[in-house]
Amino acid sequence: MSTSEATPRETTEGTVYTVTGGDWDEVAAAAAKADDERIVVNMGPQHPSTHGVLRLILEIDGETVTEARCGIGYLHTGIEKNLEFRTWTQGTTFVTRMDYLTSFYNETAYCLAVEKLLGIEDDIPDRATLVRVLLMELNRLSSHLVCIATGGMELGATTVMIYGFRDREMILDLYELITGLRMNHAYIRPGGLAQDLPPGAIDAVREFIKKMRKNLPEYDKLATGNPIFKGRMQDVGYLDLAGCMALGATGPILRSTGLPHDLRRTQPYCGYETFDFEVPTADSCDAYGRFLIRLEEMRQSLRIVEQCLDRLEPGPVMVGDKKIAWPAQLALGPDGLGNSLDHIKKIMGTSMEALIHHFKLVTEGFRVPPGQAYAAVESPKGELGVHAVSDGGTRPFRVHFRDPSFTNLQAMAAMCEGGQVADVIVAVASIDPVMGGVDR
Amino acid sequence: MSADNGSGAANGSGAGGTNPDKDLNVQNLPGQRGDHGEVIGVRRGMFGPNNGGDTSGYGGLVRSVRLPGASARPYGGYFDEVADELEGALDEQGLVPENAIEKAVVDRGEFTLHIAREHLPQVAKTLRDDPALRFELCTGVSGVHYPGDQGRELHAVYHLRSITHNRLIRLEVSAPDADPHIPSIVEVYPTNDWHERETYDFFGIVFDGHPALTRIMMPDDWQGFPQRKDYPLGGIPVEYKGAQIPAPDQRRSYS
């Protein structure tokens, strides 16, 4: 090339440069000039890596995120407002849909709050409490599996995704066997459970534990020591103890800083003080530490599930007080699952009081003495708190859910700013937000 | 249980807490509902729907709805220690504790401190920083709208957790509908950023000093505050098997 500049040539289309090598200075200078523009990228609200309808507003400079903000509210369904127009028992049907991956936690936390308001915490039958714990710990497994599966998929590790959903499927089958539904169960009710475990459930859960014990090491083999996995996750999404406390982050995020804060240990509910399990921690404060904690928590949950099975003894699953206990004695008839014929026979034929109770409970519900209560459980994502207020009526006066996803998602900016765009995905995945819980 | 509260279900007192109907009315005579506690509303009738004809014969019954009232010392458990430490710490800062702490309520094993709104940030900071209190974790704010609580219609409820001492307390702050301002405590607990935005969004409580108090769930141009009691739930009647089922907030409800 003899000339250092391309010669322009006028055509009817405008000026045409023939760039053959020497004139890149001009092109590069033009590109450099454009570089000082800040680029604001909207990631979501519909994006496969944002865990639902989460909108991330990223201000980026090259590949570096200089500012990260969340836009939420796309999945707001007004469940808290809706609860004020249903009876206390109907509430479980709503709250189970909040964080739809941790249904049993929502139901249990809500029921614990209602039971506290009623003052019947000590009357809940042991069997009901054990089944609650059993389902909650199975739920911890299924929630962590989704977290690890989707988190893996976002890194390109589709095998992790397939494995995670394969194992979660087994748990959903158990839910279906026990509650009749794979999601949105409304199985845990104020006072106990909707119905007892079906025949064969205990064997099915034992079978599952066996399979899961075999499958869990696969995640270790596949991911834990994997250099690519580690390279993507280590030192990403860093949030130290001070950051966690200031931002109110709980759950695996808080435990990845080395603080073994777990409500099951510090403020036991549902008899967790009697179970033998460990609270895993990490001290890396990063996404990899949270991944390891989730893996270990799944092993611990299996231990708790096993202990529940060993302790289960026949007995009632609803409080004895007929003025609270929902009259659901379900049985499988020729036309499907419905109120048992024995129960119908009793209320229609022999006991007028039973009929009155049935009628009053189903149409009107029960009254809850005025006051307020706060019940918190350790959900897979952190502290799930329920603030329930009663004015003495048959419907909640106010129910507020302190969802851990909502609070933890605030930490997104602290974890992502200054990092790479690709690390935003990892950091958000390590928070494990579920928008149904964030927006409620 | 007293026979007059019309509640078949309400037969237990909370573990460790006082049930105003049970514990304070020792004689438990019908019609002797205590005049303690905080009136937040009036309930008419005894049972049956409140928007239909009175078929129960109790339609003329009028009762006040009362929340548990102030408790007297000793509060029990760690509550006394928290109250002592807080009062002492506020005293040291030159603040008369009685001005900041309006009342303390022990109910159902939970400890609630009602704080005068202008002193909330200082109380929160004291609760966080004092080594004997150390409530590191704020679990956010929950708004409650009591239209019947004259002059204190809007309540903001904070739950504070101490990981160090393994304690949980509740702060309650109120503001009138006419002046819905409560100081923000985002400075003290940054976690309350989104929580205060949510409470503003749903209840219209203005948290003064919040860095960016905008709507968070509802669209930015939304009118009104959806979780106030005077805001309708909405919904349309639906037809099911030939019958019209009214919207949830139009259905029969019970007094």
XYZ file of C-alpha atoms in Angstrom:
695
model
C 0.000 0.000 0.000
C 1.581 3.244 -1.071
C -0.790 5.808 0.415
C -1.575 6.008 4.089
C -5.018 7.417 3.495
C -7.805 5.951 1.472
C -9.065 8.198 -1.242
C -12.678 9.173 -1.044
C -14.834 8.735 -4.068
C -18.111 10.549 -4.543
C -21.020 8.465 -5.733
C -24.729 9.005 -5.901
C -25.007 7.155 -2.603
C -22.597 9.574 -0.881
C -18.925 9.464 -0.093
C -17.377 6.023 -0.302
C -14.008 5.232 1.270
C -12.103 2.229 0.241
C -10.448 1.170 3.438
C -7.489 -0.985 2.713
C -5.365 -0.659 5.804
C -3.806 2.722 6.166
C -6.793 4.739 7.163
C -7.698 2.963 10.387
C -6.535 5.893 12.472
C -9.588 7.835 11.511
C -11.908 4.909 12.121
C -10.284 4.145 15.443
C -10.465 7.762 16.508
C -14.123 7.855 15.686
C -14.705 4.691 17.653
C -12.722 6.069 20.590
C -14.823 9.185 20.579
C -17.969 7.132 20.947
C -16.444 5.316 23.914
C -17.112 8.030 26.452
C -20.826 7.639 25.983
C -22.296 5.781 28.878
C -24.285 2.806 27.813
C -27.309 1.879 29.812
C -28.395 -1.682 29.231
C -31.744 -2.974 30.268
C -31.408 -6.597 31.144
C -34.900 -7.945 31.449
C -37.670 -7.846 32.534
C -37.892 -10.701 30.050
C -34.486 -12.298 29.966
C -33.565 -15.931 30.478
C -30.907 -15.092 33.043
C -32.797 -12.770 35.331
C -34.840 -15.304 37.296
C -38.257 -14.243 36.214
C -39.458 -10.761 35.491
C -36.565 -8.923 37.078
C -35.312 -5.863 35.276
C -31.686 -4.986 35.764
C -30.658 -1.528 34.693
C -26.924 -1.663 34.105
C -24.760 1.310 33.288
C -21.718 -0.138 31.611
C -18.370 1.116 30.470
C -16.998 -1.481 28.116
C -17.457 -4.738 29.974
C -17.426 -3.091 33.395
C -20.639 -2.399 35.257
C -20.398 1.052 36.763
C -23.895 1.185 38.166
C -26.508 -1.483 38.670
C -30.123 -0.964 39.640
C -33.112 -3.249 39.946
C -36.544 -2.603 38.592
C -39.075 -4.811 40.318
C -42.818 -4.982 40.654
C -43.599 -6.712 37.371
C -45.041 -9.691 39.211
C -46.896 -7.779 41.893
C -50.172 -9.582 42.470
C -51.487 -7.880 45.593
C -51.591 -11.066 47.628
C -51.241 -9.170 50.909
C -54.272 -7.047 50.056
C -56.229 -10.057 48.858
C -55.661 -11.838 52.164
C -57.677 -9.137 53.892
C -60.744 -10.295 51.974
C -60.555 -14.016 52.744
C -60.807 -16.045 55.905
C -57.711 -16.927 57.865
C -57.760 -20.473 56.502
C -58.171 -19.385 52.896
C -55.019 -17.328 53.380
C -52.762 -20.350 52.884
C -54.043 -20.721 49.341
C -52.741 -17.247 48.617
C -49.463 -17.213 50.498
C -48.320 -20.466 48.936
C -48.161 -18.582 45.647
C -45.820 -15.860 46.867
C -42.383 -17.429 46.526
C -43.650 -20.347 44.497
C -40.428 -22.309 44.938
C -40.703 -22.278 48.714
C -44.450 -22.811 49.108
C -44.242 -24.813 52.309
C -42.204 -22.111 54.023
C -44.759 -19.477 53.142
C -47.563 -21.693 54.395
C -45.768 -22.640 57.587
C -44.679 -19.108 58.425
C -48.194 -17.837 57.841
C -49.735 -20.621 59.913
C -47.229 -20.100 62.736
C -48.232 -16.436 62.841
C -51.934 -17.261 62.874
C -51.406 -19.912 65.542
C -49.464 -17.416 67.620
C -52.345 -14.976 67.343
C -54.761 -17.721 68.357
C -52.473 -18.836 71.166
C -52.605 -22.485 70.088
C -48.901 -23.050 69.364
C -48.707 -25.707 72.035
C -51.786 -27.553 70.802
C -50.492 -28.378 67.344
C -50.191 -32.170 67.157
C -46.670 -33.568 66.920
C -47.450 -35.380 63.732
C -48.547 -32.171 62.027
C -45.372 -30.412 63.129
C -43.192 -33.285 61.951
C -44.866 -33.381 58.567
C -44.397 -29.628 58.305
C -40.691 -30.015 59.011
C -40.472 -32.912 56.581
C -42.089 -30.912 53.810
C -40.074 -27.802 54.580
C -36.804 -29.691 54.361
C -37.861 -31.392 51.125
C -38.717 -27.904 49.955
C -35.244 -26.690 50.891
C -33.859 -29.387 48.633
C -36.128 -28.533 45.731
C -35.478 -24.805 46.076
C -31.706 -25.217 46.262
C -31.839 -27.591 43.314
C -33.554 -24.949 41.199
C -31.019 -22.390 42.346
C -28.079 -24.577 41.419
C -29.714 -25.783 38.208
C -30.640 -22.380 36.842
C -27.420 -20.872 38.145
C -25.505 -23.564 36.291
C -27.488 -23.047 33.131
C -26.671 -19.364 33.185
C -23.001 -20.258 33.205
C -23.552 -22.544 30.245
C -23.415 -25.689 32.348
C -26.561 -27.235 30.952
C -25.805 -30.621 32.462
C -26.084 -29.117 35.936
C -29.461 -27.776 34.890
C -30.641 -31.163 33.655
C -29.407 -32.872 36.829
C -31.003 -30.277 39.073
C -34.402 -30.461 37.459
C -34.194 -34.244 37.271
C -33.775 -34.431 41.035
C -36.325 -31.724 41.714
C -38.821 -33.717 39.700
C -38.566 -36.542 42.219
C -39.390 -34.090 44.996
C -42.317 -32.640 43.077
C -43.616 -36.183 42.684
C -43.475 -36.526 46.455
C -45.386 -33.258 46.852
C -47.969 -34.527 44.436
C -48.308 -37.758 46.367
C -48.610 -35.996 49.717
C -50.555 -32.836 48.925
C -52.106 -33.654 45.585
C -50.305 -30.819 43.845
C -46.835 -30.244 42.518
C -46.868 -26.565 43.421
C -49.175 -24.144 45.275
C -50.207 -26.771 47.766
C -52.190 -24.970 50.493
C -51.538 -28.125 52.494
C -50.429 -26.569 55.759
C -53.384 -24.920 57.445
C -53.776 -22.906 60.627
C -53.974 -25.584 63.304
C -52.243 -28.379 61.432
C -52.477 -29.927 58.003
C -55.200 -30.256 55.414
C -54.992 -34.029 55.605
C -52.750 -36.811 56.796
C -49.964 -38.371 54.778
C -51.389 -40.800 52.249
C -50.506 -44.487 52.430
C -47.137 -45.187 50.889
C -45.829 -41.665 51.410
C -43.253 -42.645 54.017
C -41.872 -45.414 51.825
C -41.739 -43.068 48.855
C -39.797 -40.487 50.859
C -37.383 -43.144 52.091
C -36.883 -44.314 48.530
C -36.238 -40.723 47.511
C -33.625 -40.245 50.234
C -31.795 -43.273 48.947
C -31.810 -41.973 45.379
C -30.891 -38.456 46.420
C -27.947 -39.667 48.489
C -26.711 -41.305 45.322
C -27.328 -38.268 43.131
C -25.950 -35.541 45.365
C -22.278 -36.435 44.842
C -22.830 -35.928 41.116
C -23.012 -32.188 41.678
C -19.689 -32.357 43.472
C -18.148 -34.314 40.648
C -19.617 -32.072 38.015
C -19.231 -28.642 39.509
C -17.465 -28.321 42.839
C -13.964 -28.974 41.572
C -14.598 -27.860 38.018
C -12.032 -25.180 37.131
C -14.391 -23.323 34.781
C -17.135 -23.356 37.382
C -14.738 -22.127 40.028
C -13.281 -19.527 37.700
C -16.720 -18.075 37.078
C -17.903 -18.169 40.686
C -14.966 -17.524 42.950
C -14.632 -13.931 44.188
C -17.747 -13.003 42.237
C -20.712 -11.407 43.942
C -18.582 -10.494 46.945
C -20.474 -9.264 49.984
C -18.840 -9.312 53.389
C -20.403 -9.497 56.824
C -20.737 -5.753 57.254
C -22.463 -5.516 53.889
C -24.820 -8.358 54.734
C -25.830 -6.838 58.053
C -26.325 -3.360 56.636
C -28.375 -4.683 53.747
C -30.244 -7.175 55.894
C -29.119 -10.126 53.793
C -29.820 -13.488 55.384
C -29.666 -17.117 54.390
C -26.781 -18.549 52.366
C -25.535 -15.020 51.568
C -25.041 -14.260 55.253
C -23.649 -17.713 56.008
C -21.125 -17.389 53.179
C -19.439 -14.723 55.301
C -18.810 -17.241 58.053
C -21.620 -16.254 60.406
C -23.632 -19.382 61.262
C -26.911 -17.520 61.663
C -29.782 -19.878 61.029
C -33.181 -19.330 62.639
C -33.605 -23.097 62.960
C -30.791 -22.923 65.489
C -31.050 -19.479 67.025
C -34.843 -19.146 67.273
C -36.092 -22.689 66.818
C -39.662 -23.224 65.671
C -41.511 -26.453 64.844
C -39.200 -28.327 67.203
C -36.013 -27.789 65.219
C -34.037 -27.738 68.465
C -34.613 -31.486 68.703
C -33.147 -32.314 65.302
C -29.568 -33.204 64.660
C -28.136 -31.163 61.812
C -25.346 -28.761 61.049
C -25.373 -25.200 59.787
C -22.784 -25.040 57.032
C -20.839 -21.829 56.478
C -18.134 -20.600 54.146
C -15.757 -17.720 54.592
C -15.274 -16.679 50.995
C -18.226 -14.235 50.882
C -18.668 -15.085 47.194
C -20.947 -16.967 44.834
C -18.861 -20.116 45.078
C -19.176 -20.172 48.852
C -22.953 -19.830 48.548
C -23.002 -22.716 46.084
C -21.068 -24.925 48.509
C -23.380 -23.934 51.352
C -26.450 -24.856 49.318
C -24.962 -28.223 48.440
C -24.177 -28.964 52.067
C -27.572 -27.732 53.239
C -29.183 -30.256 50.923
C -27.255 -33.045 52.653
C -28.299 -31.708 56.044
C -31.912 -31.466 54.903
C -31.835 -35.123 53.919
C -30.692 -35.915 57.446
C -33.574 -33.939 58.921
C -36.081 -35.598 56.596
C -34.796 -38.978 57.703
C -35.167 -38.028 61.366
C -38.728 -36.881 60.698
C -39.587 -40.210 59.140
C -38.114 -42.087 62.083
C -40.157 -40.074 64.529
C -43.506 -40.066 62.775
C -46.153 -41.769 64.803
C -49.817 -42.163 64.042
C -51.948 -39.417 65.449
C -54.049 -36.416 64.560
C -52.761 -33.786 62.156
C -55.118 -31.007 63.221
C -55.768 -29.300 66.541
C -58.532 -30.858 68.578
C -60.497 -27.616 68.807
C -63.369 -28.147 66.403
C -63.921 -24.425 66.213
C -60.581 -23.997 64.474
C -59.894 -27.309 62.781
C -60.913 -27.177 59.161
C -63.334 -30.071 58.656
C -61.397 -31.672 55.854
C -61.490 -35.406 56.084
C -60.708 -36.062 52.490
C -61.169 -39.446 50.936
C -60.949 -40.822 47.457
C -64.400 -41.597 46.155
C -65.600 -42.815 42.768
C -65.784 -39.192 41.596
C -62.339 -38.166 42.827
C -60.943 -36.679 46.020
C -63.541 -35.076 48.224
C -64.923 -34.891 51.724
C -65.136 -38.397 53.084
C -68.510 -40.065 53.085
C -68.072 -40.888 56.754
C -67.717 -37.216 57.557
C -70.740 -36.317 55.446
C -72.731 -39.066 57.104
C -71.732 -37.800 60.525
C -72.575 -34.158 59.971
C -75.744 -34.821 57.996
C -77.097 -37.726 59.966
C -75.880 -37.856 63.533
C -74.351 -34.661 64.845
C -76.023 -31.336 64.399
C -73.139 -29.621 66.230
C -70.692 -31.045 63.735
C -72.843 -29.715 60.915
C -72.960 -26.274 62.519
C -69.196 -26.269 62.982
C -68.665 -27.349 59.418
C -71.016 -24.711 58.101
C -69.704 -21.894 60.277
C -66.064 -22.702 59.583
C -66.471 -23.007 55.851
C -68.641 -19.946 55.332
C -67.527 -17.631 58.094
C -64.208 -18.965 59.331
C -62.914 -18.590 62.844
C -62.203 -15.462 64.813
C -58.737 -14.511 65.888
C -58.291 -12.343 69.010
C -57.065 -8.804 68.270
C -53.347 -8.205 68.261
C -50.299 -8.756 66.162
C -47.692 -11.466 65.822
C -44.445 -12.001 63.975
C -43.381 -15.489 62.986
C -40.148 -16.151 61.154
C -38.772 -19.283 59.548
C -35.456 -19.972 57.880
C -36.449 -20.387 54.267
C -33.838 -21.599 51.753
C -33.286 -17.942 50.904
C -33.101 -16.493 54.391
C -35.401 -15.120 57.039
C -38.998 -15.345 55.932
C -41.044 -13.301 58.374
C -44.778 -12.900 58.623
C -46.320 -9.954 60.407
C -49.977 -10.721 60.951
C -52.455 -8.337 62.532
C -55.954 -9.265 63.642
C -58.803 -6.996 64.651
C -60.727 -9.872 66.128
C -62.505 -10.717 62.916
C -62.731 -13.748 60.723
C -60.341 -12.293 58.182
C -56.813 -10.965 58.567
C -56.613 -7.246 59.217
C -53.171 -7.111 57.695
C -50.571 -9.684 56.712
C -47.123 -8.626 55.628
C -44.505 -10.989 54.306
C -40.879 -10.096 54.803
C -39.651 -12.139 51.900
C -35.926 -12.890 51.927
C -35.688 -12.578 48.136
C -36.965 -9.005 48.330
C -34.434 -7.983 50.948
C -31.520 -9.931 49.504
C -32.035 -8.553 46.029
C -31.097 -5.129 47.369
C -27.566 -6.475 47.666
C -27.374 -6.861 43.893
C -25.840 -3.418 43.366
C -23.207 -3.963 46.044
C -22.266 -7.300 44.511
C -22.189 -6.226 40.869
C -20.908 -2.672 40.622
C -17.308 -2.566 39.469
C -17.479 -6.087 38.103
C -17.979 -7.527 34.659
C -21.325 -7.789 32.928
C -21.017 -11.561 32.818
C -20.516 -11.604 36.593
C -23.843 -9.864 37.135
C -25.504 -13.092 36.052
C -23.480 -15.114 38.540
C -24.081 -12.659 41.365
C -27.833 -12.518 40.801
C -27.974 -16.300 40.554
C -26.143 -16.575 43.886
C -28.762 -14.335 45.511
C -31.398 -16.761 44.221
C -34.240 -14.271 43.982
C -37.695 -15.529 43.064
C -39.800 -12.723 41.758
C -43.018 -14.205 43.053
C -41.604 -13.616 46.510
C -39.986 -10.274 45.721
C -43.102 -8.696 44.270
C -45.814 -10.656 46.076
C -62.742 -17.232 77.958
C -65.251 -14.482 78.335
C -68.551 -15.372 76.850
C -69.086 -12.002 75.284
C -66.463 -11.761 72.650
C -68.530 -13.735 70.252
C -65.621 -15.869 69.329
C -65.790 -19.563 69.502
C -62.233 -19.860 68.313
C -60.575 -17.407 70.603
C -60.109 -19.644 73.519
C -56.456 -19.404 74.265
C -54.118 -16.798 75.591
C -50.772 -16.437 73.966
C -47.876 -18.203 75.523
C -46.249 -15.769 77.868
C -48.439 -12.864 76.825
C -51.499 -11.344 78.366
C -54.860 -11.789 76.855
C -56.857 -8.747 77.905
C -60.064 -10.711 77.928
C -58.712 -13.516 79.970
C -56.044 -12.384 82.340
C -57.198 -8.966 83.443
C -60.897 -9.782 83.848
C -60.424 -12.271 86.579
C -64.113 -12.771 87.126
C -64.813 -13.242 83.464
C -68.409 -12.249 83.743
C -70.408 -11.839 80.572
C -70.555 -8.264 79.417
C -67.520 -7.216 81.410
C -65.164 -6.601 78.597
C -62.276 -4.546 79.894
C -61.845 -0.942 78.942
C -58.098 -1.358 78.600
C -56.239 -1.509 75.360
C -56.419 0.625 72.337
C -59.684 1.101 70.494
C -59.200 0.710 66.777
C -62.742 0.220 65.652
C -66.293 -0.799 66.377
C -67.895 -4.104 65.566
C -71.668 -4.378 65.234
C -73.706 -7.528 65.466
C -72.504 -10.850 66.709
C -72.466 -13.235 63.842
C -73.893 -13.457 60.402
C -73.223 -11.241 57.431
C -72.874 -7.544 58.075
C -74.280 -6.501 54.739
C -77.511 -8.472 54.838
C -80.582 -8.598 57.013
C -80.110 -9.322 60.675
C -81.256 -12.883 61.193
C -79.342 -13.445 64.401
C -81.161 -11.083 66.690
C -77.852 -9.695 67.831
C -77.734 -6.966 65.210
C -77.926 -4.241 67.832
C -74.832 -5.415 69.641
C -72.028 -2.867 69.503
C -68.571 -3.706 70.735
C -65.292 -1.873 70.478
C -62.324 -3.598 68.930
C -59.315 -3.240 71.174
C -55.714 -4.074 70.551
C -53.658 -5.181 73.553
C -52.847 -2.162 75.651
C -49.750 -0.971 77.470
C -48.104 -3.422 79.815
C -46.666 -2.641 83.213
C -43.305 -3.773 84.444
C -41.963 -6.358 84.820
C -42.310 -7.296 81.186
C -40.685 -10.666 81.653
C -37.812 -12.417 79.911
C -35.231 -10.234 78.269
C -37.785 -7.496 77.664
C -36.976 -5.709 80.927
C -33.279 -5.757 80.122
C -33.874 -4.287 76.680
C -36.163 -1.612 78.094
C -33.698 -0.732 80.885
C -30.742 -0.539 78.541
C -32.630 1.519 76.004
C -33.936 3.939 78.591
C -30.501 4.277 80.119
C -28.843 4.854 76.758
C -31.427 7.444 75.726
C -31.015 9.159 79.072
C -27.276 9.386 78.465
C -27.944 11.055 75.151
C -29.999 13.690 76.920
C -33.335 12.378 75.746
C -36.079 11.798 78.268
C -37.051 8.142 77.679
C -40.718 8.830 78.389
C -40.790 11.273 75.491
C -39.397 8.749 73.044
C -41.092 5.579 74.256
C -44.817 6.146 74.276
C -45.632 2.750 75.694
C -44.469 -0.810 75.856
C -46.742 -3.722 75.050
C -46.100 -7.334 75.895
C -48.455 -9.605 74.050
C -48.204 -13.216 72.915
C -44.612 -13.395 74.040
C -43.612 -10.443 71.907
C -42.341 -7.068 73.000
C -43.513 -3.935 71.231
C -42.157 -0.483 71.894
C -44.270 2.371 70.625
C -41.895 5.154 69.649
C -42.718 8.811 69.107
C -42.053 9.322 65.429
C -39.670 12.267 65.800
C -37.345 10.161 67.945
C -37.369 7.037 65.787
C -33.961 7.500 64.088
C -32.224 8.142 67.389
C -33.900 5.170 69.059
C -33.044 2.932 66.116
C -29.450 4.059 66.150
C -29.218 3.431 69.868
C -30.727 -0.003 69.501
C -28.234 -0.822 66.799
C -25.086 0.614 68.343
C -25.370 0.095 72.075
C -23.318 -3.030 72.864
C -25.927 -4.254 75.323
C -28.701 -3.914 72.728
C -27.044 -4.585 69.352
C -30.036 -5.113 67.127
C -28.004 -5.562 63.961
C -30.692 -6.851 61.701
C -33.781 -4.915 60.771
C -36.305 -7.061 58.987
C -37.895 -4.125 57.279
C -41.036 -2.155 57.862
C -44.619 -3.255 57.605
C -47.336 -0.668 57.312
C -50.731 -1.073 58.916
C -53.676 1.215 58.313
C -56.099 1.585 61.218
C -58.799 3.952 59.980
C -60.449 3.782 63.401
C -57.378 4.780 65.378
C -58.104 8.485 65.484
C -55.034 10.647 64.948
C -52.710 7.645 64.553
C -54.203 5.987 61.521
C -50.966 4.917 59.872
C -48.629 2.611 61.713
C -45.160 1.565 60.650
C -43.994 -1.616 62.330
C -40.330 -2.579 62.474
C -38.972 -5.881 63.685
C -35.422 -5.759 64.958
C -33.352 -8.846 65.493
C -30.221 -9.044 67.568
C -27.949 -11.812 66.349
C -25.491 -11.087 69.163
C -28.009 -11.471 71.962
C -30.516 -13.609 70.055
C -33.445 -11.294 70.673
C -36.335 -9.902 68.726
C -38.283 -6.758 69.442
C -40.832 -4.711 67.589
C -40.962 -0.968 67.161
C -44.220 0.666 66.262
C -44.503 4.233 65.065
C -47.682 5.991 64.092
C -48.630 9.010 62.052
C -51.991 10.637 61.397
C -53.609 10.366 57.976
C -53.481 14.141 57.695
C -49.708 14.265 58.178
C -48.336 10.922 57.009
C -44.690 11.621 57.754
C -42.297 9.304 59.581
C -38.533 9.803 59.609
C -36.617 7.341 57.499
C -34.177 4.981 59.183
C -32.337 4.048 55.994
C -29.332 5.879 57.435
C -29.278 3.434 60.322
C -30.493 0.322 58.506
C -29.764 0.559 54.764
C -31.831 -2.598 54.310
C -34.938 -0.501 54.873
C -34.422 1.255 51.550
C -36.777 -0.954 49.572
C -38.991 -1.722 52.544
C -39.736 1.960 53.107
C -40.373 2.427 49.410
C -42.820 -0.457 49.540
C -44.612 0.956 52.566
C -44.768 4.352 50.891
C -46.102 2.722 47.755
C -48.883 0.852 49.528
C -49.762 3.118 52.445
C -48.575 6.570 51.460
C -46.398 6.937 54.526
C -43.749 9.489 53.589
C -40.418 8.502 55.060
C -38.573 11.793 55.449
C -34.907 11.517 54.660
C -35.183 8.465 52.431
C -32.669 8.802 49.562
C -35.169 8.109 46.786
C -38.697 7.544 47.951
C -40.442 6.351 44.806
C -42.976 3.676 44.095
C -41.477 0.231 43.922
C -44.264 -2.255 43.131
C -46.974 -0.160 41.537
C -46.379 1.761 38.296
C -44.734 5.146 38.811
C -47.844 7.069 37.779
C -50.251 5.110 39.968
C -52.810 7.120 41.892
C -53.656 6.219 45.440
C -52.204 3.833 47.985
C -53.585 0.345 47.436
C -53.252 -1.232 50.860
C -55.071 1.453 52.742
C -58.345 0.209 54.089
C -60.388 2.727 52.089
C -58.857 1.543 48.821
C -61.054 -1.069 47.149
C -59.675 -4.444 46.243
C -61.270 -4.315 42.836
C -62.343 -7.222 40.705
C -65.375 -8.000 38.645
C -68.275 -10.365 39.222
C -67.837 -13.663 37.459
C -70.457 -16.060 36.249
C -70.184 -19.651 37.326
C -72.785 -22.214 36.319
C -75.304 -19.498 35.692
C -74.816 -17.731 39.018
C -73.103 -14.382 39.478
C -70.272 -14.499 41.993
C -69.513 -10.961 43.147
C -65.979 -9.595 43.337
C -64.168 -10.577 46.555
C -64.621 -7.203 48.230
C -68.339 -7.219 47.398
C -69.019 -10.642 48.851
C -70.774 -11.297 52.084
C -68.486 -10.826 55.026
C -69.002 -11.437 58.697
C -68.891 -9.002 61.546
